[in-house]
């Protein structure tokens, strides 16, 4: 054994010298050890680390729990609900603030431009460009200089977080600030992007910050911090935040819950559902109150447009079977264009990350400003080139105001038209805020408002702009651009339907809605939640079956080509998402084969500090098995210790001891606060390089028993990897031990055993529960321990006479 | 070892003689072994058995899978979706049929009664009573004589099924028939019960029957049967069926999905969600088409009332903060009355089961007829005692038709009134179908239609009737009665609000809706799904926050007293539901302690038929560990064999062999069809008592290797029971092995190991995958096997110098 020890020491030393990990490498998880180059390159602005949905029930944790009474549990539950309330209120207000700001900026911009073009189109053009440029510049500077993690939609990162991978920096306070102000600038500046993804990220940030009691910098009420000690609690809050974000973005509380359920979270507990729904409803109340307050005109340009809600309840109610064919065609187009969108954005983002964005922040800022310029020019100049159309007969269509009066929102924009009674159909959708453009595209009773030529021009230009804009260093959502693109071709198809099936009661607006659903389905591959969101934003339950049909087709077509937008982007960012279903090949692979090339480093229960440090330096594993040695030389696995916990122990040094013998476990919770062991969301976590130990300290010992997870989940070595995958994914684990096949079965747990009543166990003392902790506190007498359970023989086996 | 064997033999024999299990006992699962008497008494009409959500990947299964190509997988997926479609269509038509029949029967009944009472109230009374009695008699006879499992709502049983417990008989074809015709009789007969719970059961039955390719009696297309070989597939279908049932009952597709998600299923996979939603949407389409077809008047009395949908979009849109107090009071009342309802029904049902229903079917029939008589008398006679009120001024309220014209549905029924311009408010709600009564209670713009006295009378009488009716031998849902009760006291509170806050724009109908939500919340304790269902049936999204508030309160109040209605009833029926969260005491209990008193019976790999039979007879376990003996006397657990599979093997006898040596595993799938091993939903499964073996056969041997599950999930003996519970519940298991702590760790599975790409394993042969099967096929050479993995030493352990 000694020789073994020596040899290992030499090997370890070799490893240390051959590759001293940089501080950034250590911050990254074991997941990246063998990471490939190319598409899977590391993010330069931070690594990723796995999270554990399991509560680490070590001795210290149990000692804490035992001290807390029933009162504490009720307090805990109340705080959880109170936080759900706060998340709802916070996200609601954030959404209202963003919408208010965006609507007002856009309102001023268009008001100014429209009043100037009465005199000079060129001056108006300049003002328009400069206004946009200013807002976009503000946005990109905030993001690049202050909150780099606020770029993009944030949904892939949040999805990763809830799948169990933490991307550093996504839930910081500065990210929250950057996201809110950045998306005001980028959306107000008229770029081809939306504010819905950023709102989801905003909700998640608010939730996470609440969960840790405010930003680390400001230390708002750190007493709250002690309530939520595990990744699990914080993750539940973030789930609430996501749902709140969607609910706020679309005023769709049910859609928010379903979005969080379907798209974002990977684990779901039914208790959580009610809390998530509560949060969403609070958001709905906040947003509704704010909007009714704004109706009195106190909010400037907000109120007329504002929140996404395109009421098409006046639209088509019935449909004939003949219409199913064009609707199916919309689905196919959506699948194709959506898949193409995903592929093109993947290429461009990859190119941008590898070549462009490495050159520094100035390039990022220049890039965004350039895109803003192009967008402004296109959206202003293209309508200029378009010939105006005469207004429809006002007597035949009494509800229509054509051209719309100056200073209002609506259809039929008079822009660069020779006559008064004319409108510019391209300007109606292009030279407008996106919300209003969508409202115009969805609008019913406006036959032949748009020419096919205008719609096609808009489709091509906007599609290209959306692709180019995606992945730049500003907060950017893909929902609204997706709806824009989809409703354009939807309306195109609708026009053809009106032309060919002349007698049907067809509404082009309904087709535009279906087009929007199909493009989102083809790109994001969401199903139920998207359906419900579409229904909630259009306030028309009767279109549900049609939306479903279109989504079924577009998702199927899209899946034929590639993965969903968020999955592709998560992969690009090096976020290893676990799908809900194991891959086919896993059925024919065993757990042992999966960890064939591993070199498992493990510790003894009492370990020398120097050895600990050398192992932590020489590899980047995040969890280590702890093995105890029995007097007869046999070994016994007694638990799992996390790297992060070891680092806390090494840094605090209070547990170091001179003797290599087990210490008394009681009182561990006096030496440490449980919250010390929780990795704050605001930092990358500690690194072994940052810990300095003296030579004397290096010679001391550390008893790992109170800190190890005494019973991680285990699988036998020849279990199929598919089953291991299910275990890992369903329970949200971070480490599973692969162990040899057992020699005997002590018992079988069935449903009955899990339904026994409490009375039976009332005599068990709380703290002595997990036999490892109880056992360890008796002073390492493994011989007794083993004898104890060895007396229990397996079963009445009928042995084979051979 | 031999002496051990002998001793075990003697013990087994003793067990056999001391308690020979009756055939019914064997049918019951191991769960009931220690079942208590009293409240938890067994159902007399069938036992319960656990289901396995895990796919048993034994050698035979793998051999089958290997034979099937990729084409088969696509076929499998297509069939799944096709079934989802069929379930939707089937449930939709069933719902339409039930509604049509009920509406027509009720329509005839009331039309006849109203026309007769023009001449004689007594004759009308007689006709009314006889009509009701006839329908109810028809219903109870069908249920008692033909389909006993069709009694009640069926939701507790379905909930149990999806939680992993099969109650025999609930998914039979005859149950389906009994449910459909029984609920037509019971609802049409005017009892205080609804048709919504039965519709959920109907959907589940249709799904299950499709899953097994029709009824066992009729053998419709048994080729389909081969597609769905596991409990898991069938359970997914039943989930679809449940959602379809709710969607059909309330025309609430989203509510259906959420109901299935929240209330019924215990496991949920995101792939399933989309399919469930598809089914619900199909139901919506079918129901909608049928209703629009009926609008032309081809459906008799159906069309005017019909499906539950109480559009209150004309109701109150805004609310002031002052109103929150009365709304909170509604929540508290709902919680109290709901909890009381649960408690009283529990007592009455228990009394009924233990005393009344044991006396045979005649007593059941008499009981229901008596209740029908009482219900008819109360609903006819009480309005007679009530003085009529004068109609509201028709000029001040132009929209109101008072009294309603004869032969129509609506408010303001003229019943036993002296003058023409009068109406009887009690008759308006009591002497009416429940759907119409609810519509009247929810109706807006009808201030002071009901007197407080009438509402109170109705509340007390209907509450009592609902409690007495619950648990009788007819199909009975609790949704509609719950809505009736709730909306009555809701409207009462609304009346007081109108009286006290005089200036507010208060609608009594809105309060009635909130009351309905509060009672359902207080009784069933559903949350999200109930919210969505209420929103969908009232078609008013704006009331969502209020409904949530009321539900939050009523659920909290109710939870203070007892469990939800379905949980209580499931417990009463001996269905052991596993909640989603482990109980508190489980944290301080280990797996070993949980199976302390167990006597695990296990088998060798090659086992003598006589031994097999004796073990199967002597205990009622459903799963047995299989242990192999190495030449050096050590043992190794090689898997788990199910009782049901053993019974199939014993019955077919094709695997019996003369030598006690391992056989060749290949070709097992030629001897057996995989579908042989699937327990059909239509039977109780085989029993060991039904299998007859000759003396010669008893002396033969059986090689269990191809049929055992080679890697059931395992837990170390000192894992806390809470963690075991999570594993069991989340993965939907039936058996977990408790094994000793491992001596070493072969590897650690982390996220990275589960994300490796397929290429690595492409050289692995599909069938040789699970090393047990591969190993077993090489002829039991465990020495080699053990040597193979013994060479892989755990890790670079830093040993303690002590």
mmCIF file of C-alpha atoms in Angstrom, chain A residues 402-550:
data_model
loop_
_atom_site.group_PDB
_atom_site.id
_atom_site.type_symbol
_atom_site.label_atom_id
_atom_site.label_comp_id
_atom_site.label_asym_id
_atom_site.label_seq_id
_atom_site.Cartn_x
_atom_site.Cartn_y
_atom_site.Cartn_z
ATOM 1 C CA UNK A 402 -56.882 55.878 -44.874
ATOM 2 C CA UNK A 403 -54.387 57.408 -44.712
ATOM 3 C CA UNK A 404 -54.056 57.319 -40.968
ATOM 4 C CA UNK A 405 -54.107 60.750 -39.330
ATOM 5 C CA UNK A 406 -50.635 62.065 -38.482
ATOM 6 C CA UNK A 407 -49.406 61.309 -34.991
ATOM 7 C CA UNK A 408 -51.386 58.089 -34.580
ATOM 8 C CA UNK A 409 -50.552 54.449 -35.021
ATOM 9 C CA UNK A 410 -52.383 52.307 -37.460
ATOM 10 C CA UNK A 411 -52.602 50.991 -40.950
ATOM 11 C CA UNK A 412 -52.338 52.902 -44.206
ATOM 12 C CA UNK A 413 -49.296 55.099 -43.652
ATOM 13 C CA UNK A 414 -49.011 58.036 -46.006
ATOM 14 C CA UNK A 415 -45.284 58.132 -46.733
ATOM 15 C CA UNK A 416 -43.752 59.860 -49.786
ATOM 16 C CA UNK A 417 -47.044 59.729 -51.591
ATOM 17 C CA UNK A 418 -48.016 62.157 -54.300
ATOM 18 C CA UNK A 419 -51.674 62.401 -53.326
ATOM 19 C CA UNK A 420 -53.442 62.780 -50.051
ATOM 20 C CA UNK A 421 -55.699 59.782 -50.502
ATOM 21 C CA UNK A 422 -52.852 57.355 -50.970
ATOM 22 C CA UNK A 423 -50.821 55.127 -48.681
ATOM 23 C CA UNK A 424 -47.467 53.371 -48.868
ATOM 24 C CA UNK A 425 -47.929 49.689 -48.060
ATOM 25 C CA UNK A 426 -44.230 48.991 -47.562
ATOM 26 C CA UNK A 427 -43.861 51.893 -45.142
ATOM 27 C CA UNK A 428 -46.867 50.589 -43.222
ATOM 28 C CA UNK A 429 -44.904 47.539 -42.190
ATOM 29 C CA UNK A 430 -41.295 48.647 -42.581
ATOM 30 C CA UNK A 431 -41.207 52.212 -41.357
ATOM 31 C CA UNK A 432 -42.926 51.388 -38.096
ATOM 32 C CA UNK A 433 -42.327 49.783 -34.726
ATOM 33 C CA UNK A 434 -42.437 46.028 -34.928
ATOM 34 C CA UNK A 435 -45.447 45.739 -32.638
ATOM 35 C CA UNK A 436 -47.460 48.039 -34.852
ATOM 36 C CA UNK A 437 -46.220 46.335 -37.985
ATOM 37 C CA UNK A 438 -47.410 42.991 -36.651
ATOM 38 C CA UNK A 439 -50.719 44.484 -35.674
ATOM 39 C CA UNK A 440 -51.074 45.748 -39.218
ATOM 40 C CA UNK A 441 -50.145 42.391 -40.697
ATOM 41 C CA UNK A 442 -52.571 40.548 -38.429
ATOM 42 C CA UNK A 443 -55.352 43.025 -39.031
ATOM 43 C CA UNK A 444 -58.634 41.679 -40.311
ATOM 44 C CA UNK A 445 -60.991 43.263 -42.784
ATOM 45 C CA UNK A 446 -58.116 44.817 -44.711
ATOM 46 C CA UNK A 447 -58.129 42.883 -47.950
ATOM 47 C CA UNK A 448 -55.538 43.749 -50.537
ATOM 48 C CA UNK A 449 -53.905 46.307 -48.296
ATOM 49 C CA UNK A 450 -50.468 44.965 -49.143
ATOM 50 C CA UNK A 451 -49.179 44.101 -52.554
ATOM 51 C CA UNK A 452 -47.383 40.812 -52.998
ATOM 52 C CA UNK A 453 -44.346 42.712 -54.193
ATOM 53 C CA UNK A 454 -44.104 44.761 -50.991
ATOM 54 C CA UNK A 455 -44.548 41.724 -48.793
ATOM 55 C CA UNK A 456 -41.876 39.798 -50.683
ATOM 56 C CA UNK A 457 -39.443 42.709 -50.506
ATOM 57 C CA UNK A 458 -40.056 43.062 -46.819
ATOM 58 C CA UNK A 459 -39.704 39.328 -46.220
ATOM 59 C CA UNK A 460 -36.348 39.097 -47.955
ATOM 60 C CA UNK A 461 -34.912 42.241 -46.407
ATOM 61 C CA UNK A 462 -36.135 41.617 -42.902
ATOM 62 C CA UNK A 463 -35.086 37.956 -42.954
ATOM 63 C CA UNK A 464 -31.571 38.975 -43.943
ATOM 64 C CA UNK A 465 -31.453 41.730 -41.354
ATOM 65 C CA UNK A 466 -32.656 39.382 -38.608
ATOM 66 C CA UNK A 467 -29.938 36.880 -39.475
ATOM 67 C CA UNK A 468 -27.210 39.496 -39.558
ATOM 68 C CA UNK A 469 -28.386 41.129 -36.342
ATOM 69 C CA UNK A 470 -28.541 37.831 -34.466
ATOM 70 C CA UNK A 471 -25.473 37.265 -32.343
ATOM 71 C CA UNK A 472 -24.292 40.847 -32.118
ATOM 72 C CA UNK A 473 -23.355 42.301 -28.768
ATOM 73 C CA UNK A 474 -26.784 43.666 -27.876
ATOM 74 C CA UNK A 475 -29.673 42.025 -26.017
ATOM 75 C CA UNK A 476 -31.759 40.404 -28.684
ATOM 76 C CA UNK A 477 -34.867 38.282 -28.711
ATOM 77 C CA UNK A 478 -36.045 36.229 -31.667
ATOM 78 C CA UNK A 479 -39.732 36.085 -30.941
ATOM 79 C CA UNK A 480 -40.876 39.309 -32.519
ATOM 80 C CA UNK A 481 -38.619 39.085 -35.590
ATOM 81 C CA UNK A 482 -39.905 35.540 -36.012
ATOM 82 C CA UNK A 483 -43.496 36.744 -35.854
ATOM 83 C CA UNK A 484 -42.681 39.487 -38.363
ATOM 84 C CA UNK A 485 -41.136 37.093 -40.854
ATOM 85 C CA UNK A 486 -43.813 34.480 -40.387
ATOM 86 C CA UNK A 487 -46.753 36.813 -40.642
ATOM 87 C CA UNK A 488 -45.359 38.288 -43.864
ATOM 88 C CA UNK A 489 -45.313 35.021 -45.771
ATOM 89 C CA UNK A 490 -48.473 33.956 -44.000
ATOM 90 C CA UNK A 491 -50.227 36.999 -45.355
ATOM 91 C CA UNK A 492 -48.753 36.298 -48.785
ATOM 92 C CA UNK A 493 -50.262 32.827 -48.759
ATOM 93 C CA UNK A 494 -53.486 34.336 -47.475
ATOM 94 C CA UNK A 495 -53.566 36.674 -50.460
ATOM 95 C CA UNK A 496 -53.257 33.775 -52.840
ATOM 96 C CA UNK A 497 -56.003 31.936 -51.022
ATOM 97 C CA UNK A 498 -58.274 34.944 -51.331
ATOM 98 C CA UNK A 499 -57.460 35.029 -55.027
ATOM 99 C CA UNK A 500 -58.037 31.351 -55.746
ATOM 100 C CA UNK A 501 -60.836 30.295 -53.402
ATOM 101 C CA UNK A 502 -62.930 33.300 -54.131
ATOM 102 C CA UNK A 503 -66.066 32.491 -52.265
ATOM 103 C CA UNK A 504 -64.603 31.620 -48.906
ATOM 104 C CA UNK A 505 -64.757 33.867 -45.920
ATOM 105 C CA UNK A 506 -60.964 34.117 -45.723
ATOM 106 C CA UNK A 507 -59.121 36.639 -43.572
ATOM 107 C CA UNK A 508 -55.548 37.442 -44.565
ATOM 108 C CA UNK A 509 -54.829 38.340 -40.931
ATOM 109 C CA UNK A 510 -55.576 34.806 -39.784
ATOM 110 C CA UNK A 511 -53.108 33.476 -42.322
ATOM 111 C CA UNK A 512 -50.544 35.966 -41.074
ATOM 112 C CA UNK A 513 -51.041 34.600 -37.558
ATOM 113 C CA UNK A 514 -50.615 31.041 -38.772
ATOM 114 C CA UNK A 515 -47.470 32.091 -40.629
ATOM 115 C CA UNK A 516 -46.060 33.568 -37.442
ATOM 116 C CA UNK A 517 -46.785 30.369 -35.548
ATOM 117 C CA UNK A 518 -45.217 28.281 -38.289
ATOM 118 C CA UNK A 519 -41.985 30.263 -38.392
ATOM 119 C CA UNK A 520 -41.580 30.175 -34.619
ATOM 120 C CA UNK A 521 -42.343 26.468 -34.667
ATOM 121 C CA UNK A 522 -39.838 25.872 -37.438
ATOM 122 C CA UNK A 523 -37.140 27.819 -35.678
ATOM 123 C CA UNK A 524 -37.630 27.304 -31.951
ATOM 124 C CA UNK A 525 -39.449 23.970 -32.181
ATOM 125 C CA UNK A 526 -41.625 24.806 -29.234
ATOM 126 C CA UNK A 527 -45.020 23.188 -29.229
ATOM 127 C CA UNK A 528 -47.552 23.447 -26.464
ATOM 128 C CA UNK A 529 -46.247 26.648 -24.955
ATOM 129 C CA UNK A 530 -46.041 28.343 -28.339
ATOM 130 C CA UNK A 531 -49.608 27.327 -29.099
ATOM 131 C CA UNK A 532 -50.848 28.728 -25.842
ATOM 132 C CA UNK A 533 -48.811 31.918 -26.219
ATOM 133 C CA UNK A 534 -50.201 32.468 -29.714
ATOM 134 C CA UNK A 535 -53.706 31.925 -28.418
ATOM 135 C CA UNK A 536 -53.187 34.240 -25.482
ATOM 136 C CA UNK A 537 -51.635 37.046 -27.512
ATOM 137 C CA UNK A 538 -54.352 36.909 -30.118
ATOM 138 C CA UNK A 539 -57.080 36.339 -27.541
ATOM 139 C CA UNK A 540 -58.807 33.856 -29.809
ATOM 140 C CA UNK A 541 -59.205 30.327 -28.527
ATOM 141 C CA UNK A 542 -60.963 29.157 -31.617
ATOM 142 C CA UNK A 543 -57.853 29.175 -33.776
ATOM 143 C CA UNK A 544 -56.106 26.673 -31.519
ATOM 144 C CA UNK A 545 -56.588 23.604 -33.759
ATOM 145 C CA UNK A 546 -55.276 25.485 -36.797
ATOM 146 C CA UNK A 547 -52.236 26.748 -34.927
ATOM 147 C CA UNK A 548 -51.557 23.208 -33.781
ATOM 148 C CA UNK A 549 -51.797 21.817 -37.284
ATOM 149 C CA UNK A 550 -49.351 24.383 -38.591
#
